[in-house]
Short mmCIF file of C-alpha atoms and ligand atoms in Angstrom, two decimals:
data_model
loop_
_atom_site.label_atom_id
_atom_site.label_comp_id
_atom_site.label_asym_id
_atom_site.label_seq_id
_atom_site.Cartn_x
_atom_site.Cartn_y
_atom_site.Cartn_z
CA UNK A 29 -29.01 275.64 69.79
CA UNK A 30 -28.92 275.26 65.80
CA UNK A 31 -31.38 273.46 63.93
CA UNK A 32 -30.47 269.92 63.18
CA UNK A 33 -29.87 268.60 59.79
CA UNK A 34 -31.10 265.38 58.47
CA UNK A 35 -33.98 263.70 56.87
CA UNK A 36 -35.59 262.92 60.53
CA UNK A 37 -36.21 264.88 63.79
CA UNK A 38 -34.28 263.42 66.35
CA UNK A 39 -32.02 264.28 69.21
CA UNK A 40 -30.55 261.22 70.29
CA UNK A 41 -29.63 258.37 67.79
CA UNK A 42 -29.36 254.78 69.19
CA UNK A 43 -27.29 252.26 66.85
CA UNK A 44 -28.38 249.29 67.64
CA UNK A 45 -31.71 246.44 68.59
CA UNK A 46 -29.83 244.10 71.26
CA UNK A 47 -31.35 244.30 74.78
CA UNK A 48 -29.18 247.51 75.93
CA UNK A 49 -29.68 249.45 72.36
CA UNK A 50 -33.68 248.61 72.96
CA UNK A 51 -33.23 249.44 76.62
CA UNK A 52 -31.86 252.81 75.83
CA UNK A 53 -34.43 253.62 73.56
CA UNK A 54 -37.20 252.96 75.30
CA UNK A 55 -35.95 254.84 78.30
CA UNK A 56 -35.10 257.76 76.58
CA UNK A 57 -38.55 257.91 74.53
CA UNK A 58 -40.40 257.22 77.72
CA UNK A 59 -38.61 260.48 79.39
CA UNK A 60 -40.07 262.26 76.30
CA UNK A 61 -36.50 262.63 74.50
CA UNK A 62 -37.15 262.77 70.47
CA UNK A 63 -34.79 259.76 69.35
CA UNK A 64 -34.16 257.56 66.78
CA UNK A 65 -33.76 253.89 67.19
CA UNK A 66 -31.06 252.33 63.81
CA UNK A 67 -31.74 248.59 64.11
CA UNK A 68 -32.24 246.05 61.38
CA UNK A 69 -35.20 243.42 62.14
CA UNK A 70 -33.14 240.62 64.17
CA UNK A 71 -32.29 237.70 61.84
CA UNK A 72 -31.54 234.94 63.75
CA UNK A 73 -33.10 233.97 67.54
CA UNK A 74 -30.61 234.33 70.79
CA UNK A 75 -30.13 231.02 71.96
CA UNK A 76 -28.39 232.72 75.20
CA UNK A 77 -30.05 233.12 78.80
CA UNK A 78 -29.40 236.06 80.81
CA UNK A 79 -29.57 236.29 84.76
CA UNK A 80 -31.08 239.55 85.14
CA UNK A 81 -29.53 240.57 88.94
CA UNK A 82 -30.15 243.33 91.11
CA UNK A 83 -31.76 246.87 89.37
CA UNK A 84 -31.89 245.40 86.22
CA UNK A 85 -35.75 243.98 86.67
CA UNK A 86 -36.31 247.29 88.35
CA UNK A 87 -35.20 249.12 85.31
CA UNK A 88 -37.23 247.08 82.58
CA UNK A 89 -40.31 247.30 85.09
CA UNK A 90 -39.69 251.20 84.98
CA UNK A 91 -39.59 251.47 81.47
CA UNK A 92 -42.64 249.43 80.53
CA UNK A 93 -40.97 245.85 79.42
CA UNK A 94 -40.81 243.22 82.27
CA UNK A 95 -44.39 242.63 82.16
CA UNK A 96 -44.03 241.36 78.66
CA UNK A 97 -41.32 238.40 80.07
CA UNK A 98 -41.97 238.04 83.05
CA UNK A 99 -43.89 234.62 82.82
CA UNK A 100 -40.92 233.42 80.65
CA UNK A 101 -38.37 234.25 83.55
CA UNK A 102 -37.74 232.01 86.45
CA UNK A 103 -36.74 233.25 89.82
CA UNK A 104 -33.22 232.36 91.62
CA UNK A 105 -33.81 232.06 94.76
CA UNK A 106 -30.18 230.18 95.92
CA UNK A 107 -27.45 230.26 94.73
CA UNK A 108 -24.58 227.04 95.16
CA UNK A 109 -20.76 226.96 94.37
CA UNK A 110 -19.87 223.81 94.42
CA UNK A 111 -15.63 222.76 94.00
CA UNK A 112 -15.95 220.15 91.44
CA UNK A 113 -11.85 220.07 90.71
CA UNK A 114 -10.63 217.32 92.65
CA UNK A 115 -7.63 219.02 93.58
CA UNK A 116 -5.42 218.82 97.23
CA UNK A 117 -7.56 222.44 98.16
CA UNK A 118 -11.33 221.74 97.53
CA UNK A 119 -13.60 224.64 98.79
CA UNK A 120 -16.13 223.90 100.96
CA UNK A 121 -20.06 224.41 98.74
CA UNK A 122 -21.08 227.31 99.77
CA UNK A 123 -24.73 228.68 99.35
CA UNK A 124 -26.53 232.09 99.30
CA UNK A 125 -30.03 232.43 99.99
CA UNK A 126 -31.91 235.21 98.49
CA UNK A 127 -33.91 235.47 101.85
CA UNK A 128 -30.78 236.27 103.89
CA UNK A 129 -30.63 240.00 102.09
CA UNK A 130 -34.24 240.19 102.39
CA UNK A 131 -34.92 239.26 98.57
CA UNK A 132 -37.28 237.45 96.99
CA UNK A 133 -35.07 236.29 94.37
CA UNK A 134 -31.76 237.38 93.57
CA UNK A 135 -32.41 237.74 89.96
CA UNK A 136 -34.76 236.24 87.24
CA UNK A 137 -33.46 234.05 84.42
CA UNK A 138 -34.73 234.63 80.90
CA UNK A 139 -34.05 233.57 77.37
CA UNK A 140 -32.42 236.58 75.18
CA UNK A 141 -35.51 235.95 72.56
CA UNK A 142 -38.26 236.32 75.32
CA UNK A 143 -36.46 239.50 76.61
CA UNK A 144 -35.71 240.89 72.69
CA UNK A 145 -39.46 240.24 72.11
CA UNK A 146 -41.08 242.09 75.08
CA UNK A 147 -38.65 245.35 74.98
CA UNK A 148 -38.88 245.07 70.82
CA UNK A 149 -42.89 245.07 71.36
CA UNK A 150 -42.88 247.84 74.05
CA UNK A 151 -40.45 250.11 71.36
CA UNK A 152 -43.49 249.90 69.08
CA UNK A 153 -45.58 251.21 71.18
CA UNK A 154 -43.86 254.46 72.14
CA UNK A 155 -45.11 257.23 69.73
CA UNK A 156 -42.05 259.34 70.19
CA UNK A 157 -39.34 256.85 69.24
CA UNK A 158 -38.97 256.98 65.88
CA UNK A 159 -37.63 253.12 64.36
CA UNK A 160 -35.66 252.93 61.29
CA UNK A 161 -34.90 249.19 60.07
CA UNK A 162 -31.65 249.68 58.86
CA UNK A 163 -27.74 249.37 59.21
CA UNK A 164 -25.53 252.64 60.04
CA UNK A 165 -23.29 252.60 57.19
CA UNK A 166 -20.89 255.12 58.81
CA UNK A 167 -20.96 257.52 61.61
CA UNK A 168 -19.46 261.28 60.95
CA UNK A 169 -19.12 263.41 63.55
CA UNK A 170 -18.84 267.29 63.92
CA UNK A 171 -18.43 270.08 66.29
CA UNK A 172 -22.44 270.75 67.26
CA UNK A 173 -24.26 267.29 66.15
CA UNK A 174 -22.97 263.80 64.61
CA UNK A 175 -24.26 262.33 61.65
CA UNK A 176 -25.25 258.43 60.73
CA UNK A 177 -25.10 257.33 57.18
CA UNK A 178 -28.16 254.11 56.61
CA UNK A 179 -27.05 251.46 54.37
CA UNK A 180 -30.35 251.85 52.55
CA UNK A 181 -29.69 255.58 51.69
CA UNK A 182 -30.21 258.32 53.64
CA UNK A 183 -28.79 259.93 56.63
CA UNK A 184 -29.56 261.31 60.58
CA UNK A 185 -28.28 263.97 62.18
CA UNK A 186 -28.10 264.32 66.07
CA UNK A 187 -27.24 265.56 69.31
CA UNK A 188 -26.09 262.53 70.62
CA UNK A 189 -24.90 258.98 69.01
CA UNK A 190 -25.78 255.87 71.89
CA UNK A 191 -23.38 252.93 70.53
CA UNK A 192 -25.28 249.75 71.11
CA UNK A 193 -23.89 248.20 67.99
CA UNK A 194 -22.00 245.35 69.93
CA UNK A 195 -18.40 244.06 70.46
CA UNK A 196 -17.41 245.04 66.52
CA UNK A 197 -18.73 248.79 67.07
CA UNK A 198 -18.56 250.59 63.92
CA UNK A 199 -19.44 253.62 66.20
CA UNK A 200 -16.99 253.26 68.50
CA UNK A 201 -14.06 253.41 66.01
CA UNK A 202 -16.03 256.46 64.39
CA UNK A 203 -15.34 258.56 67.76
CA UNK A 204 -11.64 257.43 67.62
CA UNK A 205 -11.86 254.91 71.49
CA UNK A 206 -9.67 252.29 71.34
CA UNK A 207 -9.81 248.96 73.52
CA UNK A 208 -8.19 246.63 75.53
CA UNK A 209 -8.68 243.01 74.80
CA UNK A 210 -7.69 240.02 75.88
CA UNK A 211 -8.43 236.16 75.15
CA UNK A 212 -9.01 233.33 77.74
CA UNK A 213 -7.67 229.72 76.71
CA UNK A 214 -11.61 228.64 77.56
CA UNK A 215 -14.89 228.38 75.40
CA UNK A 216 -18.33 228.56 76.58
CA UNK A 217 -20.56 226.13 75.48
CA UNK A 218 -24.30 227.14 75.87
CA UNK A 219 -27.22 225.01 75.84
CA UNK A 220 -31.08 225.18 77.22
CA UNK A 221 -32.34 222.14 78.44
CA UNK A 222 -35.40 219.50 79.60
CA UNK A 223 -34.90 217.72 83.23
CA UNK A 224 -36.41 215.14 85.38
CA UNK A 225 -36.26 216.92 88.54
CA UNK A 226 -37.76 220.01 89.88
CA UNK A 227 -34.40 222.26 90.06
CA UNK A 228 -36.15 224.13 92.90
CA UNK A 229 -35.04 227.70 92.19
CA UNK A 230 -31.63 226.60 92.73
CA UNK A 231 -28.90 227.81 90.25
CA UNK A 232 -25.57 225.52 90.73
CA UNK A 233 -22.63 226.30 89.46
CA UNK A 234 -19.46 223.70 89.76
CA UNK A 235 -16.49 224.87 89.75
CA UNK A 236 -13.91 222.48 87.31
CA UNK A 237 -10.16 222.95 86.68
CA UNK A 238 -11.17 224.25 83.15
CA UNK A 239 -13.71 227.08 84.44
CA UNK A 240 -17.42 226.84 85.89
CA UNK A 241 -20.17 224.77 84.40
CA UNK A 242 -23.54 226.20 85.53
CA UNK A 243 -26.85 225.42 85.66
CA UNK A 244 -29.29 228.02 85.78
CA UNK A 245 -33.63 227.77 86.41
CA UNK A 246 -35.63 228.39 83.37
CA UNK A 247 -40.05 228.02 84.26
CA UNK A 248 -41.09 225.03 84.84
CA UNK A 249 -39.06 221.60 84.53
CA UNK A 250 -36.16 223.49 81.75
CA UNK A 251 -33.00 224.64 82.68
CA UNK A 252 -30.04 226.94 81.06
CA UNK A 253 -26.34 225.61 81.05
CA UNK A 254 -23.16 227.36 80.52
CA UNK A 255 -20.25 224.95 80.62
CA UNK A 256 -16.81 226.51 80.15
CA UNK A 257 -14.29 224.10 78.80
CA UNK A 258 -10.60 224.23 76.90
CA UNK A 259 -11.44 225.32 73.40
CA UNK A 260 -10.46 221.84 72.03
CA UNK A 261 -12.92 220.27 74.42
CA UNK A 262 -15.40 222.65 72.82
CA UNK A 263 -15.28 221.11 69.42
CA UNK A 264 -15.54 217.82 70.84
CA UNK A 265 -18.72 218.70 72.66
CA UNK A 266 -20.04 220.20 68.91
CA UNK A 267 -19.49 216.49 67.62
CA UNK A 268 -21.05 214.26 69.80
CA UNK A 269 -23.81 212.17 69.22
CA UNK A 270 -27.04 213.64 71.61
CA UNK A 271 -27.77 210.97 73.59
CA UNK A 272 -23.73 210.74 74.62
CA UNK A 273 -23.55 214.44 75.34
CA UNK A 274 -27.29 214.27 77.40
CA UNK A 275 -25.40 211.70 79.75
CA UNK A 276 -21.84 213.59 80.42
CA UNK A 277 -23.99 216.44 81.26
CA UNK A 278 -26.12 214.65 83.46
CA UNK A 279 -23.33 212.83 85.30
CA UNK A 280 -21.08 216.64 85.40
CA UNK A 281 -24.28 218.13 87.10
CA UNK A 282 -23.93 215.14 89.56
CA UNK A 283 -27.82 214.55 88.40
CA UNK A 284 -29.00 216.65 90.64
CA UNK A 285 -31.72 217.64 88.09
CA UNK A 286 -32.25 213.68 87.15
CA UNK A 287 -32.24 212.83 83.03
CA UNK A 288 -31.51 215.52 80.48
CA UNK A 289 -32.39 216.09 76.97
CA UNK A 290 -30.89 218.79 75.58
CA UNK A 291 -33.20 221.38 73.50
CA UNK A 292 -32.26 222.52 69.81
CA UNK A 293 -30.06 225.47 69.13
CA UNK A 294 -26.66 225.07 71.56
CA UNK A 295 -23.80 228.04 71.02
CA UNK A 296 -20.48 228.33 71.21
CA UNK A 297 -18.87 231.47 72.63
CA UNK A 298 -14.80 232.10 72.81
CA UNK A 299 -13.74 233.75 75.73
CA UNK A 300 -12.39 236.93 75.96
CA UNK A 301 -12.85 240.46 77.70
CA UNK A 302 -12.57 243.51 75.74
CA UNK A 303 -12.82 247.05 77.22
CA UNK A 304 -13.43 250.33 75.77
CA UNK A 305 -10.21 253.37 77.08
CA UNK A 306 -13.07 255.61 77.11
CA UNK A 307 -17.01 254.86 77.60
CA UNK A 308 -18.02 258.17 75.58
CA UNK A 309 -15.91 260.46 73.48
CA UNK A 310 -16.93 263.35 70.67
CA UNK A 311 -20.51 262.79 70.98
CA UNK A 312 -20.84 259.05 70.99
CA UNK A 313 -21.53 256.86 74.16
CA UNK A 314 -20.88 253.23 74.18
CA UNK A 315 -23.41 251.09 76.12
CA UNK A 316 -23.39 247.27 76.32
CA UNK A 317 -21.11 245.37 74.36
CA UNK A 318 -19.81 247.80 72.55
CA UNK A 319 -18.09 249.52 75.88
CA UNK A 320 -17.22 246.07 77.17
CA UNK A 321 -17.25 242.08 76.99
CA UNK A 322 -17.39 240.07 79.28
CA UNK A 323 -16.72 236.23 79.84
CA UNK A 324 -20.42 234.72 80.76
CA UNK A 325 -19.21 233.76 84.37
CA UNK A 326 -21.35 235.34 87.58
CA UNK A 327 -23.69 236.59 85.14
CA UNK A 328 -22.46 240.44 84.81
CA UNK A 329 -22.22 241.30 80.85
CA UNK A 330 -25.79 242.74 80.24
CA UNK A 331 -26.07 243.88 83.66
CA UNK A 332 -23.77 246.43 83.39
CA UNK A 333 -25.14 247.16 80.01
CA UNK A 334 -28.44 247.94 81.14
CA UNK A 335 -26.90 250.12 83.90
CA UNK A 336 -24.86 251.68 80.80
CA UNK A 337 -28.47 252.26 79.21
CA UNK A 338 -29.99 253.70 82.85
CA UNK A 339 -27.07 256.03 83.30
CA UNK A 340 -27.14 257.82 79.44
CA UNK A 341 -30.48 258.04 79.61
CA UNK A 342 -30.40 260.05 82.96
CA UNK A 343 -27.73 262.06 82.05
CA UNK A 344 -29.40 262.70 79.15
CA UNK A 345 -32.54 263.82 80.85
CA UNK A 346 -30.94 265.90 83.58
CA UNK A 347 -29.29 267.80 80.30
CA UNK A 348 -32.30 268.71 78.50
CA UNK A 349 -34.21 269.71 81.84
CA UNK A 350 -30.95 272.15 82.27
CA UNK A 351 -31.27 273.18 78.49
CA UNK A 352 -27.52 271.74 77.60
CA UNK A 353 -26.55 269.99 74.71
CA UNK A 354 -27.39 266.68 75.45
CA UNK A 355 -24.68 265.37 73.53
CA UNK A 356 -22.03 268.09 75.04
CA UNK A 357 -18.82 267.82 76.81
CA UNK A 358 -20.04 267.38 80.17
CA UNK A 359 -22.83 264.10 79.69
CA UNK A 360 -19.48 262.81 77.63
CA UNK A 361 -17.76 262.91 80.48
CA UNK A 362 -20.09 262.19 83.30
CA UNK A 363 -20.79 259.04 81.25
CA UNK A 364 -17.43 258.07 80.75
CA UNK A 365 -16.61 258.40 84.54
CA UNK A 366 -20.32 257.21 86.14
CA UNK A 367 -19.48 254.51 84.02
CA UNK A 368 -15.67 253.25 84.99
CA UNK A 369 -15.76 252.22 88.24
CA UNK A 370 -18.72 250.09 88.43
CA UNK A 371 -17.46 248.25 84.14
CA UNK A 372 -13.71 248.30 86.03
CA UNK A 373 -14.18 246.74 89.45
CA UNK A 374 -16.43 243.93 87.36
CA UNK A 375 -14.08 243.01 84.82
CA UNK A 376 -11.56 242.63 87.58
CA UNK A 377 -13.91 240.45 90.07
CA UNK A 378 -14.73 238.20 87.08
CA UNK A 379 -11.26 238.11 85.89
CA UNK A 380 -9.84 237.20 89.25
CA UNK A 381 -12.25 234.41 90.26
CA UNK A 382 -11.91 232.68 86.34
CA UNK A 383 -8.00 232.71 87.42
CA UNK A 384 -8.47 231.52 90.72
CA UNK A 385 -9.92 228.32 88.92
CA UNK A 386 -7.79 227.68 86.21
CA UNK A 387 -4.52 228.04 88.20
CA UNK A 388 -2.30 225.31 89.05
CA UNK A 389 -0.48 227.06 91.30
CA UNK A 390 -1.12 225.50 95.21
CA UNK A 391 -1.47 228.61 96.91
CA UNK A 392 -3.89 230.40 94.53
CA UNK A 393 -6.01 227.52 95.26
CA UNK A 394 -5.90 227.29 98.66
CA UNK A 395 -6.63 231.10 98.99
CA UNK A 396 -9.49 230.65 96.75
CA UNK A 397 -10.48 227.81 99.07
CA UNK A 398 -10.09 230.16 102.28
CA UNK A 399 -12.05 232.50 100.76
CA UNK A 400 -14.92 230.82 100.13
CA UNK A 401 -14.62 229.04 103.19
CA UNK A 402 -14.48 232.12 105.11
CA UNK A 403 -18.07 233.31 102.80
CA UNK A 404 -19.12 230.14 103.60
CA UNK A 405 -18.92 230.93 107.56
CA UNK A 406 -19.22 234.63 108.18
CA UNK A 407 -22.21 235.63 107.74
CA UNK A 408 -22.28 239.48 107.72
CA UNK A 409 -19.36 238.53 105.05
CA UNK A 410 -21.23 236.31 103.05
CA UNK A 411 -24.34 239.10 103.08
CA UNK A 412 -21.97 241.64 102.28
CA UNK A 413 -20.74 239.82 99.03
CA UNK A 414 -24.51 239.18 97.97
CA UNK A 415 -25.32 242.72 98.16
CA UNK A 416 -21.96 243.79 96.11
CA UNK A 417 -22.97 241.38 93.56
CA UNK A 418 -26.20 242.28 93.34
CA UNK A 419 -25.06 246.02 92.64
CA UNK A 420 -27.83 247.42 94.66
CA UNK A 421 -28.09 250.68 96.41
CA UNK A 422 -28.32 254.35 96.61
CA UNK A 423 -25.19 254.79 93.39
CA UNK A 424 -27.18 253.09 91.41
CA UNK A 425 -29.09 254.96 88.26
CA UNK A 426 -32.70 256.25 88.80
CA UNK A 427 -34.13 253.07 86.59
CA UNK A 428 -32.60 250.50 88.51
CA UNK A 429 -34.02 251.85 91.47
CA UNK A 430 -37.62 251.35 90.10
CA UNK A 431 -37.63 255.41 89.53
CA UNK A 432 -38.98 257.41 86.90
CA UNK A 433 -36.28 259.92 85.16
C1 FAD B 13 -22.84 232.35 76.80
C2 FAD B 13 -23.19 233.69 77.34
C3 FAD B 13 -23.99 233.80 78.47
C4 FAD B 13 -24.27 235.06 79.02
N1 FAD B 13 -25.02 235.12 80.17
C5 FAD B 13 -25.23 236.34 80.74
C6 FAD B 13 -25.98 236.45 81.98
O1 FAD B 13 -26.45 235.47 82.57
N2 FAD B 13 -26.16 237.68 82.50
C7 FAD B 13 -25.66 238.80 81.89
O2 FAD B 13 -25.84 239.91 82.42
N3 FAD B 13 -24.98 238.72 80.71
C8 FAD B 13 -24.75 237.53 80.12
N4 FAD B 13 -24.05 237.46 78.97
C9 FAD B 13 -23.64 238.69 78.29
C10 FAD B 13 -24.79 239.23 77.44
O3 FAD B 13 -25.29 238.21 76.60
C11 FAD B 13 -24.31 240.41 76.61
O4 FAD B 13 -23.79 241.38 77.51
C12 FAD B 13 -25.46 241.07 75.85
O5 FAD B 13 -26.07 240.18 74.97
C13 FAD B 13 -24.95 242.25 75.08
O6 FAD B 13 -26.05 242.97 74.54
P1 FAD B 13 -25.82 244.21 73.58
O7 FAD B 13 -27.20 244.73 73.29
O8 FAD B 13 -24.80 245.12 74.13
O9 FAD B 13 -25.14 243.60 72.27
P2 FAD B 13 -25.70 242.64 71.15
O10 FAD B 13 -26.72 241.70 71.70
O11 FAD B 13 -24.50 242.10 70.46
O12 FAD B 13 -26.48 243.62 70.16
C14 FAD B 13 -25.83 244.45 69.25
C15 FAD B 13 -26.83 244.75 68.14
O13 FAD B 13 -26.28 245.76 67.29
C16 FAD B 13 -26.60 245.44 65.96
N5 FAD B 13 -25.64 246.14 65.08
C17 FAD B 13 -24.32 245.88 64.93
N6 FAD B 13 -23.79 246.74 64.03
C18 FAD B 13 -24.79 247.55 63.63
C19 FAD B 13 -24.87 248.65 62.72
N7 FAD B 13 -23.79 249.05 62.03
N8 FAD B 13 -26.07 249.27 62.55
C20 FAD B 13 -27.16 248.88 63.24
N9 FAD B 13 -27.15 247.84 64.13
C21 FAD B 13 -25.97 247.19 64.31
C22 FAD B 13 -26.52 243.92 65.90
O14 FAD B 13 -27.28 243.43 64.80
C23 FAD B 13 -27.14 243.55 67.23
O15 FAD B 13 -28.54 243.42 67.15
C24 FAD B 13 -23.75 236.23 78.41
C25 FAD B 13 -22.96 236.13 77.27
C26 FAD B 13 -22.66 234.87 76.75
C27 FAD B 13 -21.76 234.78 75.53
#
């Protein structure tokens, strides 16, 4: 292979300090790949929760990080749906239980800032990941290697460019992949908050006419709430008065967590879904947000992009061990495809079910209602959909399984 240009030694370049871009990083370094991590210092704290399922606690055990969040996550051990729509087809609540797959806990729920911290302080500590605190300017790309231009000055030249640079990816339009997009009449409205009553493990989500409004365990007696209303509804929430909002949540939650008061720092997230036509192309893979976005419903988004992070870095391993260009044609395309299936058959799952609920039409709803009716009753059915949910299983990438690359 030729030398590589640039001011710094590197052979894989991640853009990019969210959870995946960290994620990637770390995993790579820890497999003993020389790489370069472009990420300014975060400026403001991520008021979101994320409901890490399945491999992804695996994966962040594998690569060094869960122990530094792991007292800040809280385990969900059931799960409820609960039809809160008062129309002529109400679903029966059904509930999953953790136990009935043999799990501990379906997933752990953790505050973005916890998780940023612990995988930001495990990057420090990996000698051969090499951090530059900056902003790729612009991303040009040649035959043998692609280069990143720093907004501070200077330049890096690599095998391989890892997009982790979010929903607006500068790299991503650099290697030419266009999306698909498309907006939902709905708007999340986020907030963490304080409750009277133990919540038990027990994440609830009720289903309204305008989308799901769901209540998911933080430690202790705290709580995480994402309540998807029509956007106009959204800006009424913004404007009204604490101890007013407090009690409408209390009484939508059917105060089954007792008295609320709401913590500091709420956000407000439009829905949409956006999808990358290709997950890697001339040298660039996109992990995270920048291959897809998701709405936050059934808690999939970074998921799948720490199972985008798992997969490159494998691929990436598996080349070097072969002595291929780790940025070559065939990763590119092993990415993309490893990739499609798993970002495709989630978009459409989420996609279906937010239709299911905002549809007037009579027999949508009643099919919905079957359907969960049916989960509801059938067991080997109802285990079945826990498992697919949960993405577990022999397709999954080495880190989620708790392996070593
Ligand atoms: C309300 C809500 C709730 C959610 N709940 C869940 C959940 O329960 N479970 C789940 O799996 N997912 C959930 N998600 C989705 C999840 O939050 C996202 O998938 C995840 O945050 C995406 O992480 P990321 O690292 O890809 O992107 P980001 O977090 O957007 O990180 C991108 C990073 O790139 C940096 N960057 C951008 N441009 C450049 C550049 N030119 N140079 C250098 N750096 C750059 C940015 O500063 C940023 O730090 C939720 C989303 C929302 C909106």
């Amino acid at each position: 292979m030729t030398p590589l240009r640039g001011e710094h030694e590197a052979e894989v370049a991640v853009v990019g300090g969210g959870p995946v871009g960290l994620t990637a990083a770390i995993a790579l370094a820890t497999a003993g790949v020389p790489t370069a991590l472009i990420a300014p210092a975060p400026k403001q704290a991520d008021n979101r929760t994320t409901a890490l399922l399945g491999g992804s606690v695996n994966a962040l055990e594998a690569i060094g990080a869960w122990a530094g969040c792991r007292a800040q996550a809280a385990p969900l051990r059931t799960m409820r749906i609960v039809d809160d729509t008062d129309r002529l087809w109400r679903a029966p609540e059904v509930r999953f239980d953790a136990a009935e797959i043999g799990l501990e806990a379906f997933g752990w729920n953790v505050e973005n800032r916890h998780l940023i911290e612990a995988l930001g302080k495990r990057a420090a500590e990996m000698p051969g990941l090499l951090r530059i605190e900056d902003q790729a300017r612009a991303v040009e790309i040649a035959d043998a290697d692609v280069t990143t231009r720093l907004a501070g000055g200077g330049a890096l030249t690599v095998r391989l460019l890892v997009a982790a640079d979010g929903s607006r990816s500068l790299c991503r339009t650099a290697a030419g992949i266009d999306t698909q997009s498309q907006n939902y009449p709905q708007t999340a409205v986020t907030f963490n908050l304080g409750h009277q009553r133990p919540h038990r493990d027990i994440s609830t989500e009720f289903h309204t006419a305008h989308g799901p409004f769901t209540v998911v365990p933080l430690p202790g007696l705290r709580a995480s709430l994402v309540w998807v209303v029509a956007p106009d509804k959204a800006g009424l929430i913004e404007k009204t008065e604490m101890l007013a909002l407090e009690q409408e949540i209390e009484r939508r939650s059917h105060s089954i967590l007792g008295k609320i008061r709401l913590e500091p720092g709420g956000g407000v997230f439009p829905l949409r879904v956006e999808t990358a036509r290709r997950f890697a192309a001339r040298r660039v893979a996109l992990v995270g947000e920048a291959g897809h976005v998701m709405p936050p419903i059934g808690a999939q988004g970074l998921n799948l992009g720490l199972r985008d992070a798992a997969t490159i870095a494998e691929l990436v391993v598996a080349a070097r061990r072969r002595g291929d260009d780790v940025g070559g044609g065939e990763v590119i395309d092993a990415y993309d495809q490893r990739r499609r299936a798993d970002v495709t058959s989630r978009t459409v799952a989420v996609d279906l079910l937010n239709r299911t609920l905002l549809s007037d039409f009579l027999p949508t709803q009643s099919m919905r209602g079957l359907g969960l009716y049916l989960l509801d009753r059938i067991g080997p059915l109802r285990r079945a959909m826990m498992r697919e949910g949960m993405a577990s299983g022999a397709g999954q990438p080495r880190l989620m399984r708790g392996e070593a690359l």
